[in-house]
């Protein structure tokens, strides 16, 4: 039996990975810097290890030592920082790990480099400006077409994105973003958006092993962020575009690529995220088991995933994600699919046969009620 250590235990994607890997017959452990964690509360987790934050200087060395002490065979990083800390490695301690090269990771993590990659691969992107110095920044702020948005060079979802309809608002948004992360991007504001598509993919040295597509129906924040309701679809154009990107980058590992459609154009690339995704549970439920396929590839036995997944299946992150969407969505009563968790749905956290992660989630929410950071998150629009 393979002993697998899943990192980033507080993440919903780590919980999905733990359930998937245990169902595949692995001995699953969880590591996190905090307690309790969603994945660590699962009945499918054999043991929880405490490790430093992935941004800590001693993270990789501590993790390597833990693999030796606990006879770990495979380490699965699921989030941005843990992946970045291990990028370019085939092993950590005695354990195998599957990561992209530093160059491939930067090509997908840094949005300015991703824009260049998309240009080489004939993948449509919004008009983008990437100022590299003060002079270029001033020129871009005066000439970039409106409406526009300001986007950090690294990050995912709606984190750090500012929208501007006027030149004055654009200057203010850029000044604010520039003070936090140097020289963010200016990008065309695509609207109105009629569809948002995610392409999940596992590849080895640029060769696709598995893929899955889903449509995001609701998010938090409402205008764009983390998916709270999503549905399996089949989007061959978006799959083909992603395949060109990972092939050119010679990418190894998992990616989640986000595309927008308007009534006249698409797929339009928004970003590539070189790690697992918090909406992972739906692809697993549809038979494309990315965590298990990732472990097999890390062990040197890559296997292709199913390519005939069912379409139309729905997944939901109800607490607190879709509840927040309901609270702040002015179109809450006009949704194609309602908020009540009725019928067959895949749930990001709740499962009747594994209820403790939901209890852990409620405990984490309760513990955070006095945190200003939590309220800033909950009340962002």
PDB file of N, CA and C in Angstrom, residues 90-124:
ATOM      1  N   UNK A  90      11.770  15.965  -8.227  1.00  0.00           N
ATOM      2  CA  UNK A  90      11.149  14.673  -8.454  1.00  0.00           C
ATOM      3  C   UNK A  90      10.975  13.908  -7.163  1.00  0.00           C
ATOM      4  N   UNK A  91      11.677  14.382  -6.115  1.00  0.00           N
ATOM      5  CA  UNK A  91      11.568  13.769  -4.794  1.00  0.00           C
ATOM      6  C   UNK A  91      11.669  14.855  -3.732  1.00  0.00           C
ATOM      7  N   UNK A  92      11.136  14.547  -2.554  1.00  0.00           N
ATOM      8  CA  UNK A  92      11.361  15.349  -1.360  1.00  0.00           C
ATOM      9  C   UNK A  92      11.595  14.346  -0.242  1.00  0.00           C
ATOM     10  N   UNK A  93      12.802  14.320   0.291  1.00  0.00           N
ATOM     11  CA  UNK A  93      13.159  13.259   1.209  1.00  0.00           C
ATOM     12  C   UNK A  93      13.126  11.921   0.483  1.00  0.00           C
ATOM     13  N   UNK A  94      12.442  10.947   1.060  1.00  0.00           N
ATOM     14  CA  UNK A  94      12.317   9.629   0.430  1.00  0.00           C
ATOM     15  C   UNK A  94      11.101   9.525  -0.487  1.00  0.00           C
ATOM     16  N   UNK A  95      10.276  10.579  -0.514  1.00  0.00           N
ATOM     17  CA  UNK A  95       9.003  10.519  -1.227  1.00  0.00           C
ATOM     18  C   UNK A  95       9.114  11.072  -2.638  1.00  0.00           C
ATOM     19  N   UNK A  96       8.305  10.515  -3.520  1.00  0.00           N
ATOM     20  CA  UNK A  96       8.193  11.036  -4.880  1.00  0.00           C
ATOM     21  C   UNK A  96       7.243  12.222  -4.898  1.00  0.00           C
ATOM     22  N   UNK A  97       7.465  13.124  -5.859  1.00  0.00           N
ATOM     23  CA  UNK A  97       6.588  14.279  -6.047  1.00  0.00           C
ATOM     24  C   UNK A  97       6.606  14.620  -7.533  1.00  0.00           C
ATOM     25  N   UNK A  98       5.504  15.118  -8.037  1.00  0.00           N
ATOM     26  CA  UNK A  98       5.374  15.451  -9.461  1.00  0.00           C
ATOM     27  C   UNK A  98       5.209  16.958  -9.583  1.00  0.00           C
ATOM     28  N   UNK A  99       6.224  17.635 -10.117  1.00  0.00           N
ATOM     29  CA  UNK A  99       6.169  19.085 -10.232  1.00  0.00           C
ATOM     30  C   UNK A  99       6.702  19.528 -11.589  1.00  0.00           C
ATOM     31  N   UNK A 100       6.293  20.713 -12.044  1.00  0.00           N
ATOM     32  CA  UNK A 100       6.833  21.247 -13.292  1.00  0.00           C
ATOM     33  C   UNK A 100       8.255  21.767 -13.090  1.00  0.00           C
ATOM     34  N   UNK A 101       8.947  22.003 -14.190  1.00  0.00           N
ATOM     35  CA  UNK A 101      10.242  22.667 -14.130  1.00  0.00           C
ATOM     36  C   UNK A 101      10.035  24.104 -13.665  1.00  0.00           C
ATOM     37  N   UNK A 102      11.077  24.741 -13.128  1.00  0.00           N
ATOM     38  CA  UNK A 102      10.923  26.149 -12.736  1.00  0.00           C
ATOM     39  C   UNK A 102      10.465  27.037 -13.890  1.00  0.00           C
ATOM     40  N   UNK A 103      10.961  26.763 -15.097  1.00  0.00           N
ATOM     41  CA  UNK A 103      10.581  27.579 -16.260  1.00  0.00           C
ATOM     42  C   UNK A 103       9.108  27.391 -16.604  1.00  0.00           C
ATOM     43  N   UNK A 104       8.634  26.139 -16.588  1.00  0.00           N
ATOM     44  CA  UNK A 104       7.221  25.879 -16.893  1.00  0.00           C
ATOM     45  C   UNK A 104       6.319  26.466 -15.813  1.00  0.00           C
ATOM     46  N   UNK A 105       6.752  26.381 -14.570  1.00  0.00           N
ATOM     47  CA  UNK A 105       5.960  26.935 -13.480  1.00  0.00           C
ATOM     48  C   UNK A 105       5.821  28.447 -13.646  1.00  0.00           C
ATOM     49  N   UNK A 106       6.918  29.140 -13.950  1.00  0.00           N
ATOM     50  CA  UNK A 106       6.857  30.591 -14.121  1.00  0.00           C
ATOM     51  C   UNK A 106       5.987  30.972 -15.319  1.00  0.00           C
ATOM     52  N   UNK A 107       6.044  30.165 -16.378  1.00  0.00           N
ATOM     53  CA  UNK A 107       5.268  30.468 -17.579  1.00  0.00           C
ATOM     54  C   UNK A 107       3.775  30.420 -17.312  1.00  0.00           C
ATOM     55  N   UNK A 108       3.358  29.652 -16.326  1.00  0.00           N
ATOM     56  CA  UNK A 108       1.942  29.546 -15.998  1.00  0.00           C
ATOM     57  C   UNK A 108       1.561  30.362 -14.767  1.00  0.00           C
ATOM     58  N   UNK A 109       2.495  30.647 -13.903  1.00  0.00           N
ATOM     59  CA  UNK A 109       2.218  31.397 -12.683  1.00  0.00           C
ATOM     60  C   UNK A 109       2.255  32.910 -12.914  1.00  0.00           C
ATOM     61  N   UNK A 110       3.229  33.369 -13.691  1.00  0.00           N
ATOM     62  CA  UNK A 110       3.390  34.798 -13.972  1.00  0.00           C
ATOM     63  C   UNK A 110       2.528  35.150 -15.183  1.00  0.00           C
ATOM     64  N   UNK A 111       1.506  35.979 -14.979  1.00  0.00           N
ATOM     65  CA  UNK A 111       0.532  36.237 -16.036  1.00  0.00           C
ATOM     66  C   UNK A 111       1.119  37.000 -17.217  1.00  0.00           C
ATOM     67  N   UNK A 112       2.172  37.766 -17.008  1.00  0.00           N
ATOM     68  CA  UNK A 112       2.793  38.437 -18.144  1.00  0.00           C
ATOM     69  C   UNK A 112       3.501  37.427 -19.043  1.00  0.00           C
ATOM     70  N   UNK A 113       4.139  36.420 -18.443  1.00  0.00           N
ATOM     71  CA  UNK A 113       4.784  35.367 -19.238  1.00  0.00           C
ATOM     72  C   UNK A 113       3.718  34.481 -19.876  1.00  0.00           C
ATOM     73  N   UNK A 114       2.612  34.243 -19.158  1.00  0.00           N
ATOM     74  CA  UNK A 114       1.515  33.461 -19.722  1.00  0.00           C
ATOM     75  C   UNK A 114       0.958  34.134 -20.968  1.00  0.00           C
ATOM     76  N   UNK A 115       0.874  35.459 -20.961  1.00  0.00           N
ATOM     77  CA  UNK A 115       0.388  36.179 -22.141  1.00  0.00           C
ATOM     78  C   UNK A 115       1.309  35.942 -23.334  1.00  0.00           C
ATOM     79  N   UNK A 116       2.611  35.929 -23.094  1.00  0.00           N
ATOM     80  CA  UNK A 116       3.560  35.645 -24.175  1.00  0.00           C
ATOM     81  C   UNK A 116       3.394  34.206 -24.662  1.00  0.00           C
ATOM     82  N   UNK A 117       3.200  33.282 -23.731  1.00  0.00           N
ATOM     83  CA  UNK A 117       2.979  31.882 -24.083  1.00  0.00           C
ATOM     84  C   UNK A 117       1.732  31.740 -24.954  1.00  0.00           C
ATOM     85  N   UNK A 118       0.663  32.422 -24.573  1.00  0.00           N
ATOM     86  CA  UNK A 118      -0.584  32.352 -25.338  1.00  0.00           C
ATOM     87  C   UNK A 118      -0.389  32.890 -26.748  1.00  0.00           C
ATOM     88  N   UNK A 119       0.398  33.955 -26.874  1.00  0.00           N
ATOM     89  CA  UNK A 119       0.656  34.506 -28.199  1.00  0.00           C
ATOM     90  C   UNK A 119       1.366  33.511 -29.102  1.00  0.00           C
ATOM     91  N   UNK A 120       2.315  32.772 -28.559  1.00  0.00           N
ATOM     92  CA  UNK A 120       3.026  31.762 -29.350  1.00  0.00           C
ATOM     93  C   UNK A 120       2.102  30.620 -29.752  1.00  0.00           C
ATOM     94  N   UNK A 121       1.102  30.330 -28.922  1.00  0.00           N
ATOM     95  CA  UNK A 121       0.249  29.154 -29.129  1.00  0.00           C
ATOM     96  C   UNK A 121      -1.068  29.478 -29.824  1.00  0.00           C
ATOM     97  N   UNK A 122      -1.215  30.713 -30.299  1.00  0.00           N
ATOM     98  CA  UNK A 122      -2.447  31.133 -30.972  1.00  0.00           C
ATOM     99  C   UNK A 122      -3.667  30.921 -30.093  1.00  0.00           C
ATOM    100  N   UNK A 123      -3.526  31.250 -28.806  1.00  0.00           N
ATOM    101  CA  UNK A 123      -4.638  31.204 -27.861  1.00  0.00           C
ATOM    102  C   UNK A 123      -5.094  32.636 -27.601  1.00  0.00           C
ATOM    103  N   UNK A 124      -6.377  32.904 -27.756  1.00  0.00           N
ATOM    104  CA  UNK A 124      -6.913  34.251 -27.607  1.00  0.00           C
ATOM    105  C   UNK A 124      -6.828  34.712 -26.158  1.00  0.00           C
TER     106      UNK A 124
END
